[in-house]
Structure formats: structure tokens, C-alpha cells
Amino acid sequence: MFDLKGYGWMLWDGVQLTLAVAVCAMVVALFLGLIGAWGKLSSVPVARLAAETYTTVIRGVPELILILIVYYGVPTLIQDVAETMGADIFVDFNSFIAGFLTIGFVYGAFATEVFRGAYQAVPRGQIEAAYAIGMSRMLMARRILLPQMWRFALPGLGNVWMVLIKATALISVIQLPELMRNADIAARAVRQPFTFFFAASLIYLAITIVSMTVQHRAEAWANRGVRRS
Amino acid sequence: MELIWDSLPRLFDGALLTIQITAISVAIGLLAAVPLALLRLSHNPFVRLPVYAYIFYFRGTPFIVQLFLIYYGSGQFRDTLEAVGLWIFFREAYFCAVLALTLNTAAYTAEIFRGAIQGVPFGEIEAARACGMSRGLLYRRIILPKALRLALPAYSNEVVFLLQTTSIVSIIALLDLTGVARVIIARSFEPYKLFLTAAIFYLVMTYGVLFVFKRVEFWLSGHLRDRPDDSLEAEADTAILR
């Protein structure tokens, strides 16, 4: 269907990197999401404030700006700080690490909201009952809370994953050779921008469709113990 | 500090362009989304499927790809576009940015409205029919007003997302807020100071938009005020995700 002029391998390389970045970012997002939800529901005011600030700021600032701050800003900041202390160092970030950390950091805020909602969806009575029969906090979390939270969190987390995978295209601006960046390079080399960007868009679409199917299956599996009317 | 102070006028100009392209795309996108949502719900597959494909494509691909497809991709058809006299539009980054943003937000908004239209309680529709309302009147008086109100929390999120998406147009050299910050950084080599300032600008604009929507929601829900009903708020909390 497409004549990619022998540049198809570049798109293939790009897809692999895109998926690698997305998976790493998702792990970071899940980790930060759990911490963030714990902070938001915590009785410690400082933890609540920190979690609240985290989600508020992330929600108000574009991902692109955050990517640029992390990739270009943070190394300069470290250098400036080092300079005031008399050290002359040169810091350079790996664009893969900077990319997945930033995307993970951004979507951690969204995962926070998902986990918080999932926690609140677990009936209070069950938690009370767990304590009443003498479960410790950890045991209660492991046996009662987490197994049910995953079920409530799954639709939201699937959503986070699908927005996240699209957001990885932005890492192309810091020259990580993922799908978007490689499509750009190939498009310039062959001078057929439409062909390559359209091919790239269809690949993203395919990833979305596969993710949707997996999400559907996972939700059916997670809800297997729930009676349907 | 001095650098930030000196850059403020230019950053304000950039913010103005950001607001401008957001407002234009939101306005056109909203006008297009209502008919699109209705077509998406049509019983005729020849009407429904193309609209569904359009919505699916624009929701399923990254905005940056859509933007590049329109701005750089149109160059591949330059001769054709010149022949029909459209090239003068497609060679302008501004036009391509607004077109891409509009197509993107129209797709998301149409999907929000589809959900809202389907969320209108069937009893209300039945009652309107029982009163003898025609289809047109039913939509104008019952379904659309109710659906718009139901859609508002999710729609405010969409506008916020669009506002932030506009930062991507700086990649095709438009001087929006992000674009201005990048130009100043290219000369001054002070990335974190300027990007942080730009981030604060975005933060203020985002919460400004959310404040306006909160007011509109309050204004539109006067008839619900005394009822202890927090379903709208609960929806706003979950609607943070697209």
C-alpha cells in the first residue's frame, strides 16, 4: 500500500523505541500514581499538600514544556548550581531517560486520580470488616484493598496508557529516534512527508486498537467474579 | 531575574497568540462537534461510519502527527493544491496549526457530546414525544440543552487539554508562548528560567479557563442547587482523563 522507499526499517526501529519508552514511562506513572494517591488520602498534611501540588501543577502545564524543562533546563540548572559552589561540570541527559521520566512524571499525576478514585470505590465496610477480624494494615491492603482497587482502576489506567503512548511522540523534539522522529527523518530524506507521517499515524492507530482490545480482555478478566444483570 | 523581566512583553505576545488559536479552534470545533455527534448517532451506516472513522483517527493518533501531516504533508501535494488555489493557505503555519487543532478538538468534543446525548434520560424524551413535540423541537428544547449541561464538565477538560496542546505548534515555528520562550532561550541560553516562566503562564491560563467553566456550570445548574446532588462534581473528577 505504501512505497516507503526502503525506509520501512526506520519506522520499525522507531516503533520498538516508542514502545520501550511508553512501557518505562507507564511503570514510573504507576509507581508515582500509587504514591500520589497515598499522599492525597494521607492524614499527614504535608503529604496531602505535596500530592495536591503535584497534580495541580501537572494539570496546568503542557507536556512539551515539561519535556523541554527536564531535557534542557535541569542540566543547566545543575551546572549553574555547581558553578556557584565553584565546580565546573558538564551535565548532559540521555534523551531516552529524560523522555520516559518526564512522560512518567506527567502521567503519574493522572494515575494518582485513578488510584484515588479506585480506593474510594472499595466499600468501607469491607475494610472495617478486615480490621475487625484482626488483619494488619499490610494484610488488609494485600488481601482486600489492592485486589479490588485493580478492578476499579483498570478502565482509568487503560485510558492513561492510551494517552501516554500518544504523548511519547513529543519526545521526538529532544531527538530520541522513536517512531515520530524516524518518520520525520525518513520523510525529509525521501521528500514524501505525507506518506511517512500517514504511515506513522496508522502505526499509532494500530497500537491504540491493540491496547483497546487488551484493555477490554483485561477488564473482562478482572470482573470475572462480578455478577452481571 | 532581569532577563525574565525584559522578556515579559514578548511572552505576553506569545500568550496572546496561544489564547487566540485556542479560542478560534475551540469555537469552530464546538460548532462542528454538535452536528458530528448527531451524525455519529445516525442509524444510517453510510453516515455513521465515516464520522466514526474520522473521530477514531483523530482520537487515536498523536496531535503532533496530525499537525505534521497537514503542515509538511500538504507539501507533497503542492502542485494539486496550487492548481485549486488552496496552497496559499497550506503554506501558512498559522492556518495549518488552527486547522489541525480544530479537527482534533472537534473529534474529541463530538465524542463527549455523543456520550452526553446518550446520557439524556429516556423518560424526558418519551415525555416530550407524548406532548407531541416534533423531532426538531425535541432536539432543540429537550435533548440538546440537557446534553450540553451534561457535557460541560468533560468539555471543560477538553478545552484545557486543547490549550496545552497548542504548545506543540511552536514546533512548526509559530511564536506562541512556548515558541517565544524557545526563541529567547536560543539567544540567552537560560532554559530553565524561561521555561518555568512559560509554565507559570500556562498554569494561570489553565486555571483561568477552569474558573470560567466553574462559573458557567454554576450558572447553568441553578435549578439543581437545593438538591443534595454531587453527581456533576463526581463527573468532573473522573473526567480529568480523556
GROMACS .gro file of C-alpha atoms in nm:
model
  471
    1MET     CA    1   0.000   0.000   0.000
    2PHE     CA    2   0.283   0.237   0.091
    3ASP     CA    3   0.603   0.279  -0.101
    4LEU     CA    4   0.840   0.357   0.185
    5LYS     CA    5   1.146   0.354  -0.046
    6GLY     CA    6   1.337   0.116   0.177
    7TYR     CA    7   1.288   0.329   0.486
    8GLY     CA    8   1.036   0.095   0.644
    9TRP     CA    9   1.300  -0.045   0.879
   10MET     CA   10   1.340   0.303   1.029
   11LEU     CA   11   0.974   0.308   1.124
   12TRP     CA   12   1.010  -0.042   1.268
   13ASP     CA   13   1.310   0.068   1.478
   14GLY     CA   14   1.108   0.368   1.587
   15VAL     CA   15   0.810   0.160   1.696
   16GLN     CA   16   1.030  -0.053   1.920
   17LEU     CA   17   1.175   0.254   2.088
   18THR     CA   18   0.832   0.414   2.121
   19LEU     CA   19   0.701   0.103   2.297
   20ALA     CA   20   1.010   0.082   2.517
   21VAL     CA   21   0.973   0.447   2.624
   22ALA     CA   22   0.600   0.402   2.681
   23VAL     CA   23   0.642   0.091   2.897
   24CYS     CA   24   0.915   0.254   3.108
   25ALA     CA   25   0.702   0.570   3.143
   26MET     CA   26   0.399   0.364   3.242
   27VAL     CA   27   0.597   0.190   3.518
   28VAL     CA   28   0.707   0.531   3.650
   29ALA     CA   29   0.349   0.658   3.622
   30LEU     CA   30   0.205   0.362   3.815
   31PHE     CA   31   0.468   0.400   4.087
   32LEU     CA   32   0.411   0.775   4.121
   33GLY     CA   33   0.036   0.724   4.095
   34LEU     CA   34   0.030   0.490   4.394
   35ILE     CA   35   0.249   0.726   4.596
   36GLY     CA   36   0.039   1.024   4.487
   37ALA     CA   37  -0.289   0.854   4.579
   38TRP     CA   38  -0.142   0.753   4.914
   39GLY     CA   39  -0.040   1.118   4.965
   40LYS     CA   40  -0.380   1.254   4.870
   41LEU     CA   41  -0.559   1.018   5.109
   42SER     CA   42  -0.300   1.053   5.383
   43SER     CA   43  -0.381   1.211   5.715
   44VAL     CA   44  -0.042   1.385   5.713
   45PRO     CA   45  -0.099   1.744   5.593
   46VAL     CA   46   0.245   1.774   5.427
   47ALA     CA   47   0.187   1.459   5.219
   48ARG     CA   48  -0.155   1.585   5.117
   49LEU     CA   49  -0.017   1.924   5.018
   50ALA     CA   50   0.267   1.768   4.817
   51ALA     CA   51   0.031   1.535   4.630
   52GLU     CA   52  -0.217   1.815   4.569
   53THR     CA   53   0.058   2.046   4.434
   54TYR     CA   54   0.187   1.766   4.212
   55THR     CA   55  -0.146   1.703   4.037
   56THR     CA   56  -0.235   2.073   4.021
   57VAL     CA   57   0.091   2.176   3.856
   58ILE     CA   58   0.100   1.882   3.612
   59ARG     CA   59  -0.257   1.951   3.506
   60GLY     CA   60  -0.178   2.315   3.432
   61VAL     CA   61   0.145   2.284   3.234
   62PRO     CA   62   0.180   2.134   2.883
   63GLU     CA   63   0.383   1.814   2.849
   64LEU     CA   64   0.605   1.974   2.585
   65ILE     CA   65   0.714   2.247   2.828
   66LEU     CA   66   0.789   1.987   3.095
   67ILE     CA   67   0.991   1.777   2.849
   68LEU     CA   68   1.190   2.084   2.748
   69ILE     CA   69   1.243   2.184   3.113
   70VAL     CA   70   1.373   1.840   3.204
   71TYR     CA   71   1.592   1.792   2.897
   72TYR     CA   72   1.735   2.142   2.853
   73GLY     CA   73   1.656   2.311   3.184
   74VAL     CA   74   1.764   2.064   3.450
   75PRO     CA   75   2.122   2.008   3.322
   76THR     CA   76   2.173   2.386   3.301
   77LEU     CA   77   2.027   2.427   3.647
   78ILE     CA   78   2.267   2.167   3.787
   79GLN     CA   79   2.558   2.337   3.611
   80ASP     CA   80   2.457   2.678   3.744
   81VAL     CA   81   2.426   2.546   4.097
   82ALA     CA   82   2.760   2.367   4.066
   83GLU     CA   83   2.920   2.686   3.937
   84THR     CA   84   2.808   2.889   4.238
   85MET     CA   85   2.975   2.622   4.450
   86GLY     CA   86   3.293   2.654   4.249
   87ALA     CA   87   3.269   2.336   4.045
   88ASP     CA   88   3.281   2.338   3.666
   89ILE     CA   89   3.089   2.039   3.541
   90PHE     CA   90   2.908   1.949   3.223
   91VAL     CA   91   2.578   1.764   3.252
   92ASP     CA   92   2.407   1.604   2.957
   93PHE     CA   93   2.090   1.400   2.977
   94ASN     CA   94   2.020   1.088   2.782
   95SER     CA   95   1.704   1.169   2.582
   96PHE     CA   96   1.559   0.823   2.647
   97ILE     CA   97   1.585   0.861   3.023
   98ALA     CA   98   1.476   1.226   3.020
   99GLY     CA   99   1.186   1.132   2.794
  100PHE     CA  100   1.041   0.842   2.989
  101LEU     CA  101   1.097   1.011   3.325
  102THR     CA  102   0.910   1.323   3.212
  103ILE     CA  103   0.622   1.136   3.050
  104GLY     CA  104   0.602   0.906   3.352
  105PHE     CA  105   0.604   1.206   3.584
  106VAL     CA  106   0.319   1.371   3.389
  107TYR     CA  107   0.100   1.061   3.370
  108GLY     CA  108   0.176   0.974   3.731
  109ALA     CA  109  -0.049   1.269   3.815
  110PHE     CA  110  -0.330   1.118   3.610
  111ALA     CA  111  -0.270   0.776   3.763
  112THR     CA  112  -0.293   0.942   4.105
  113GLU     CA  113  -0.651   1.044   4.032
  114VAL     CA  114  -0.731   0.695   3.902
  115PHE     CA  115  -0.593   0.521   4.210
  116ARG     CA  116  -0.762   0.766   4.444
  117GLY     CA  117  -1.096   0.704   4.277
  118ALA     CA  118  -1.037   0.327   4.287
  119TYR     CA  119  -0.952   0.336   4.657
  120GLN     CA  120  -1.269   0.528   4.731
  121ALA     CA  121  -1.472   0.280   4.528
  122VAL     CA  122  -1.381  -0.007   4.763
  123PRO     CA  123  -1.670  -0.037   5.011
  124ARG     CA  124  -1.571   0.096   5.356
  125GLY     CA  125  -1.747  -0.191   5.528
  126GLN     CA  126  -1.505  -0.445   5.383
  127ILE     CA  127  -1.203  -0.258   5.517
  128GLU     CA  128  -1.368  -0.230   5.856
  129ALA     CA  129  -1.451  -0.600   5.849
  130ALA     CA  130  -1.090  -0.685   5.764
  131TYR     CA  131  -0.966  -0.492   6.066
  132ALA     CA  132  -1.242  -0.644   6.279
  133ILE     CA  133  -1.120  -0.997   6.214
  134GLY     CA  134  -0.772  -0.885   6.314
  135MET     CA  135  -0.592  -0.825   5.984
  136SER     CA  136  -0.289  -0.598   5.999
  137ARG     CA  137  -0.275  -0.293   5.770
  138MET     CA  138  -0.046  -0.469   5.523
  139LEU     CA  139  -0.254  -0.783   5.513
  140MET     CA  140  -0.571  -0.578   5.466
  141ALA     CA  141  -0.409  -0.388   5.178
  142ARG     CA  142  -0.280  -0.707   5.018
  143ARG     CA  143  -0.588  -0.924   5.056
  144ILE     CA  144  -0.880  -0.680   5.048
  145LEU     CA  145  -0.782  -0.338   4.913
  146LEU     CA  146  -0.542  -0.398   4.625
  147PRO     CA  147  -0.724  -0.688   4.454
  148GLN     CA  148  -1.039  -0.476   4.435
  149MET     CA  149  -0.862  -0.150   4.355
  150TRP     CA  150  -0.711  -0.301   4.042
  151ARG     CA  151  -1.058  -0.382   3.917
  152PHE     CA  152  -1.182  -0.026   3.967
  153ALA     CA  153  -0.858   0.127   3.840
  154LEU     CA  154  -0.834  -0.077   3.521
  155PRO     CA  155  -1.053   0.139   3.292
  156GLY     CA  156  -0.876   0.456   3.408
  157LEU     CA  157  -0.531   0.302   3.376
  158GLY     CA  158  -0.609   0.180   3.025
  159ASN     CA  159  -0.704   0.535   2.943
  160VAL     CA  160  -0.378   0.667   3.092
  161TRP     CA  161  -0.179   0.416   2.885
  162MET     CA  162  -0.350   0.519   2.560
  163VAL     CA  163  -0.295   0.891   2.619
  164LEU     CA  164   0.060   0.818   2.734
  165ILE     CA  165   0.156   0.625   2.420
  166LYS     CA  166   0.046   0.923   2.209
  167ALA     CA  167   0.238   1.162   2.434
  168THR     CA  168   0.562   0.972   2.363
  169ALA     CA  169   0.554   1.124   2.013
  170LEU     CA  170   0.653   1.453   2.180
  171ILE     CA  171   0.988   1.306   2.283
  172SER     CA  172   1.084   1.339   1.917
  173VAL     CA  173   1.157   1.706   1.989
  174ILE     CA  174   1.452   1.603   2.206
  175GLN     CA  175   1.587   1.392   1.919
  176LEU     CA  176   1.510   1.048   2.057
  177PRO     CA  177   1.484   0.830   1.744
  178GLU     CA  178   1.139   0.692   1.825
  179LEU     CA  179   0.860   0.646   1.570
  180MET     CA  180   0.779   1.014   1.514
  181ARG     CA  181   1.140   1.125   1.491
  182ASN     CA  182   1.231   0.844   1.249
  183ALA     CA  183   0.927   0.918   1.035
  184ASP     CA  184   1.044   1.280   1.022
  185ILE     CA  185   1.398   1.183   0.920
  186ALA     CA  186   1.272   0.941   0.653
  187ALA     CA  187   1.019   1.196   0.526
  188ARG     CA  188   1.294   1.453   0.479
  189ALA     CA  189   1.528   1.205   0.311
  190VAL     CA  190   1.270   1.082   0.061
  191ARG     CA  191   1.078   1.413   0.038
  192GLN     CA  192   0.749   1.240   0.089
  193PRO     CA  193   0.626   1.383   0.417
  194PHE     CA  194   0.263   1.281   0.373
  195THR     CA  195   0.344   0.916   0.305
  196PHE     CA  196   0.566   0.879   0.611
  197PHE     CA  197   0.359   1.078   0.858
  198PHE     CA  198   0.046   0.898   0.744
  199ALA     CA  199   0.220   0.562   0.785
  200ALA     CA  200   0.335   0.670   1.132
  201SER     CA  201  -0.017   0.779   1.224
  202LEU     CA  202  -0.156   0.440   1.117
  203ILE     CA  203   0.104   0.268   1.335
  204TYR     CA  204  -0.007   0.476   1.634
  205LEU     CA  205  -0.365   0.389   1.546
  206ALA     CA  206  -0.277   0.019   1.538
  207ILE     CA  207  -0.112   0.045   1.880
  208THR     CA  208  -0.428   0.214   2.010
  209ILE     CA  209  -0.650  -0.061   1.867
  210VAL     CA  210  -0.435  -0.338   2.015
  211SER     CA  211  -0.432  -0.157   2.351
  212MET     CA  212  -0.810  -0.125   2.343
  213THR     CA  213  -0.851  -0.496   2.278
  214VAL     CA  214  -0.612  -0.587   2.558
  215GLN     CA  215  -0.787  -0.347   2.792
  216HIS     CA  216  -1.123  -0.500   2.706
  217ARG     CA  217  -0.993  -0.850   2.778
  218ALA     CA  218  -0.824  -0.738   3.100
  219GLU     CA  219  -1.142  -0.574   3.223
  220ALA     CA  220  -1.346  -0.883   3.145
  221TRP     CA  221  -1.088  -1.092   3.334
  222ALA     CA  222  -1.079  -0.855   3.633
  223ASN     CA  223  -1.458  -0.852   3.653
  224ARG     CA  224  -1.499  -1.227   3.619
  225GLY     CA  225  -1.611  -1.251   3.980
  226VAL     CA  226  -1.880  -0.987   3.942
  227ARG     CA  227  -2.232  -1.094   3.861
  228ARG     CA  228  -2.385  -0.922   3.563
  229SER     CA  229  -2.750  -0.839   3.547
  230MET     CA  230   1.569   3.785   3.700
  231GLU     CA  231   1.635   4.081   3.474
  232LEU     CA  232   1.616   3.857   3.170
  233ILE     CA  233   1.269   3.733   3.271
  234TRP     CA  234   1.155   4.089   3.337
  235ASP     CA  235   1.279   4.201   2.993
  236SER     CA  236   1.117   3.901   2.825
  237LEU     CA  237   0.775   3.954   2.980
  238PRO     CA  238   0.633   4.174   2.699
  239ARG     CA  239   0.730   3.915   2.437
  240LEU     CA  240   0.596   3.630   2.649
  241PHE     CA  241   0.269   3.819   2.679
  242ASP     CA  242   0.255   3.850   2.299
  243GLY     CA  243   0.314   3.474   2.279
  244ALA     CA  244   0.042   3.406   2.535
  245LEU     CA  245  -0.193   3.621   2.329
  246LEU     CA  246  -0.129   3.405   2.021
  247THR     CA  247  -0.182   3.092   2.233
  248ILE     CA  248  -0.515   3.227   2.354
  249GLN     CA  249  -0.610   3.335   2.002
  250ILE     CA  250  -0.551   3.000   1.833
  251THR     CA  251  -0.713   2.819   2.126
  252ALA     CA  252  -1.022   3.040   2.103
  253ILE     CA  253  -1.056   3.004   1.725
  254SER     CA  254  -1.016   2.625   1.732
  255VAL     CA  255  -1.248   2.586   2.030
  256ALA     CA  256  -1.517   2.798   1.863
  257ILE     CA  257  -1.506   2.623   1.525
  258GLY     CA  258  -1.456   2.283   1.686
  259LEU     CA  259  -1.762   2.333   1.905
  260LEU     CA  260  -1.978   2.438   1.610
  261ALA     CA  261  -1.865   2.132   1.415
  262ALA     CA  262  -1.892   1.890   1.707
  263VAL     CA  263  -2.269   1.911   1.761
  264PRO     CA  264  -2.364   1.804   1.406
  265LEU     CA  265  -2.081   1.548   1.409
  266ALA     CA  266  -2.216   1.394   1.730
  267LEU     CA  267  -2.564   1.373   1.575
  268LEU     CA  268  -2.426   1.215   1.257
  269ARG     CA  269  -2.224   0.972   1.470
  270LEU     CA  270  -2.553   0.858   1.627
  271SER     CA  271  -2.730   0.825   1.293
  272HIS     CA  272  -2.889   0.490   1.211
  273ASN     CA  273  -2.761   0.508   0.855
  274PRO     CA  274  -2.422   0.329   0.841
  275PHE     CA  275  -2.308   0.535   0.540
  276VAL     CA  276  -2.339   0.846   0.755
  277ARG     CA  277  -2.227   0.697   1.084
  278LEU     CA  278  -1.918   0.507   0.975
  279PRO     CA  279  -1.725   0.791   0.801
  280VAL     CA  280  -1.786   1.017   1.102
  281TYR     CA  281  -1.684   0.735   1.334
  282ALA     CA  282  -1.365   0.679   1.132
  283TYR     CA  283  -1.279   1.049   1.147
  284ILE     CA  284  -1.333   1.065   1.523
  285PHE     CA  285  -1.141   0.742   1.579
  286TYR     CA  286  -0.846   0.857   1.369
  287PHE     CA  287  -0.810   1.194   1.538
  288ARG     CA  288  -0.853   1.049   1.886
  289GLY     CA  289  -0.623   0.758   1.820
  290THR     CA  290  -0.319   0.941   1.684
  291PRO     CA  291  -0.087   1.195   1.850
  292PHE     CA  292  -0.158   1.561   1.774
  293ILE     CA  293   0.199   1.619   1.658
  294VAL     CA  294   0.149   1.362   1.379
  295GLN     CA  295  -0.174   1.532   1.272
  296LEU     CA  296   0.000   1.869   1.266
  297PHE     CA  297   0.296   1.740   1.064
  298LEU     CA  298   0.062   1.556   0.830
  299ILE     CA  299  -0.118   1.879   0.748
  300TYR     CA  300   0.176   2.122   0.753
  301TYR     CA  301   0.456   1.914   0.599
  302GLY     CA  302   0.234   1.653   0.435
  303SER     CA  303   0.048   1.911   0.227
  304GLY     CA  304   0.380   1.993   0.059
  305GLN     CA  305   0.368   1.655  -0.112
  306PHE     CA  306   0.052   1.769  -0.295
  307ARG     CA  307   0.174   2.120  -0.363
  308ASP     CA  308   0.101   2.111  -0.735
  309THR     CA  309  -0.255   1.996  -0.685
  310LEU     CA  310  -0.314   2.245  -0.406
  311GLU     CA  311  -0.170   2.526  -0.616
  312ALA     CA  312  -0.395   2.428  -0.906
  313VAL     CA  313  -0.707   2.459  -0.692
  314GLY     CA  314  -0.578   2.772  -0.521
  315LEU     CA  315  -0.552   2.626  -0.171
  316TRP     CA  316  -0.173   2.638  -0.142
  317ILE     CA  317  -0.176   2.996  -0.011
  318PHE     CA  318  -0.350   2.854   0.299
  319PHE     CA  319  -0.147   2.537   0.344
  320ARG     CA  320   0.190   2.711   0.319
  321GLU     CA  321   0.098   2.920   0.626
  322ALA     CA  322   0.197   2.760   0.956
  323TYR     CA  323  -0.079   2.955   1.130
  324PHE     CA  324  -0.351   2.815   0.906
  325CYS     CA  325  -0.222   2.458   0.937
  326ALA     CA  326  -0.197   2.487   1.315
  327VAL     CA  327  -0.553   2.614   1.351
  328LEU     CA  328  -0.683   2.353   1.105
  329ALA     CA  329  -0.511   2.068   1.290
  330LEU     CA  330  -0.624   2.194   1.631
  331THR     CA  331  -0.981   2.237   1.507
  332LEU     CA  332  -1.000   1.889   1.354
  333ASN     CA  333  -0.852   1.745   1.672
  334THR     CA  334  -1.081   1.918   1.918
  335ALA     CA  335  -1.390   1.865   1.701
  336ALA     CA  336  -1.329   1.490   1.717
  337TYR     CA  337  -1.286   1.483   2.096
  338THR     CA  338  -1.578   1.721   2.152
  339ALA     CA  339  -1.808   1.522   1.922
  340GLU     CA  340  -1.734   1.211   2.127
  341ILE     CA  341  -1.808   1.398   2.451
  342PHE     CA  342  -2.140   1.520   2.308
  343ARG     CA  343  -2.229   1.174   2.183
  344GLY     CA  344  -2.194   1.043   2.535
  345ALA     CA  345  -2.396   1.335   2.670
  346ILE     CA  346  -2.676   1.293   2.416
  347GLN     CA  347  -2.697   0.925   2.503
  348GLY     CA  348  -2.699   1.024   2.869
  349VAL     CA  349  -3.023   1.221   2.839
  350PRO     CA  350  -3.280   1.022   3.040
  351PHE     CA  351  -3.514   0.836   2.810
  352GLY     CA  352  -3.815   0.938   3.018
  353GLU     CA  353  -3.761   1.301   2.921
  354ILE     CA  354  -3.753   1.213   2.553
  355GLU     CA  355  -4.060   0.996   2.591
  356ALA     CA  356  -4.243   1.274   2.774
  357ALA     CA  357  -4.156   1.524   2.501
  358ARG     CA  358  -4.288   1.284   2.238
  359ALA     CA  359  -4.601   1.231   2.441
  360CYS     CA  360  -4.653   1.607   2.442
  361GLY     CA  361  -4.647   1.587   2.063
  362MET     CA  362  -4.311   1.755   2.000
  363SER     CA  363  -4.165   1.710   1.653
  364ARG     CA  364  -3.812   1.569   1.614
  365GLY     CA  365  -3.663   1.914   1.559
  366LEU     CA  366  -3.838   2.064   1.859
  367LEU     CA  367  -3.742   1.763   2.071
  368TYR     CA  368  -3.375   1.815   1.993
  369ARG     CA  369  -3.388   2.193   2.033
  370ARG     CA  370  -3.582   2.206   2.357
  371ILE     CA  371  -3.506   1.882   2.539
  372ILE     CA  372  -3.210   1.680   2.417
  373LEU     CA  373  -2.950   1.941   2.322
  374PRO     CA  374  -2.991   2.173   2.624
  375LYS     CA  375  -2.976   1.877   2.860
  376ALA     CA  376  -2.684   1.722   2.673
  377LEU     CA  377  -2.485   2.046   2.674
  378ARG     CA  378  -2.522   2.065   3.050
  379LEU     CA  379  -2.422   1.701   3.094
  380ALA     CA  380  -2.121   1.752   2.865
  381LEU     CA  381  -1.989   2.061   3.041
  382PRO     CA  382  -1.752   1.902   3.298
  383ALA     CA  383  -1.589   1.681   3.035
  384TYR     CA  384  -1.588   1.965   2.785
  385SER     CA  385  -1.403   2.199   3.022
  386ASN     CA  386  -1.132   1.934   3.042
  387GLU     CA  387  -1.117   1.917   2.664
  388VAL     CA  388  -1.065   2.295   2.642
  389VAL     CA  389  -0.785   2.273   2.900
  390PHE     CA  390  -0.621   1.990   2.704
  391LEU     CA  391  -0.651   2.190   2.382
  392LEU     CA  392  -0.493   2.495   2.546
  393GLN     CA  393  -0.195   2.279   2.641
  394THR     CA  394  -0.183   2.105   2.306
  395THR     CA  395  -0.133   2.444   2.138
  396SER     CA  396   0.221   2.446   2.279
  397ILE     CA  397   0.305   2.187   2.011
  398VAL     CA  398   0.250   2.440   1.731
  399SER     CA  399   0.577   2.603   1.841
  400ILE     CA  400   0.748   2.311   1.665
  401ILE     CA  401   0.635   2.446   1.327
  402ALA     CA  402   0.791   2.782   1.421
  403LEU     CA  403   0.479   2.964   1.534
  404LEU     CA  404   0.554   3.222   1.803
  405ASP     CA  405   0.306   3.114   2.063
  406LEU     CA  406   0.401   3.117   2.433
  407THR     CA  407   0.626   2.812   2.400
  408GLY     CA  408   0.764   2.938   2.068
  409VAL     CA  409   0.860   3.276   2.216
  410ALA     CA  410   1.026   3.108   2.514
  411ARG     CA  411   1.229   2.886   2.281
  412VAL     CA  412   1.339   3.182   2.066
  413ILE     CA  413   1.456   3.378   2.372
  414ILE     CA  414   1.636   3.069   2.506
  415ALA     CA  415   1.814   3.019   2.174
  416ARG     CA  416   1.975   3.362   2.227
  417SER     CA  417   2.018   3.373   2.604
  418PHE     CA  418   2.094   3.008   2.692
  419GLU     CA  419   1.884   3.031   3.007
  420PRO     CA  420   1.643   2.741   2.952
  421TYR     CA  421   1.500   2.665   3.294
  422LYS     CA  422   1.424   3.027   3.389
  423LEU     CA  423   1.223   3.096   3.074
  424PHE     CA  424   1.052   2.759   3.053
  425LEU     CA  425   0.949   2.789   3.417
  426THR     CA  426   0.810   3.136   3.348
  427ALA     CA  427   0.620   3.000   3.049
  428ALA     CA  428   0.494   2.714   3.269
  429ILE     CA  429   0.355   2.968   3.517
  430PHE     CA  430   0.181   3.147   3.229
  431TYR     CA  431   0.019   2.819   3.123
  432LEU     CA  432  -0.076   2.740   3.482
  433VAL     CA  433  -0.253   3.075   3.516
  434MET     CA  434  -0.432   3.035   3.180
  435THR     CA  435  -0.541   2.679   3.263
  436TYR     CA  436  -0.691   2.769   3.596
  437GLY     CA  437  -0.844   3.081   3.441
  438VAL     CA  438  -1.028   2.859   3.191
  439LEU     CA  439  -1.134   2.619   3.465
  440PHE     CA  440  -1.262   2.911   3.675
  441VAL     CA  441  -1.474   3.039   3.387
  442PHE     CA  442  -1.620   2.692   3.331
  443LYS     CA  443  -1.697   2.656   3.702
  444ARG     CA  444  -1.894   2.981   3.682
  445VAL     CA  445  -2.082   2.866   3.373
  446GLU     CA  446  -2.161   2.533   3.539
  447PHE     CA  447  -2.287   2.713   3.847
  448TRP     CA  448  -2.497   2.942   3.632
  449LEU     CA  449  -2.646   2.652   3.435
  450SER     CA  450  -2.732   2.442   3.737
  451GLY     CA  451  -2.947   2.693   3.923
  452HIS     CA  452  -3.247   2.463   3.915
  453LEU     CA  453  -3.048   2.186   4.084
  454ARG     CA  454  -2.896   2.396   4.359
  455ASP     CA  455  -3.104   2.298   4.661
  456ARG     CA  456  -3.090   1.931   4.589
  457PRO     CA  457  -2.807   1.743   4.763
  458ASP     CA  458  -2.672   1.617   4.432
  459ASP     CA  459  -2.299   1.597   4.377
  460SER     CA  460  -2.309   1.378   4.067
  461LEU     CA  461  -2.188   1.666   3.848
  462GLU     CA  462  -1.883   1.715   4.067
  463ALA     CA  463  -1.807   1.346   4.075
  464GLU     CA  464  -1.817   1.350   3.698
  465ALA     CA  465  -1.572   1.641   3.683
  466ASP     CA  466  -1.329   1.444   3.898
  467THR     CA  467  -1.333   1.138   3.678
  468ALA     CA  468  -1.340   1.345   3.360
  469ILE     CA  469  -0.983   1.460   3.417
  470LEU     CA  470  -0.891   1.179   3.183
  471ARG     CA  471  -0.991   1.183   2.826
   0.00000   0.00000   0.00000
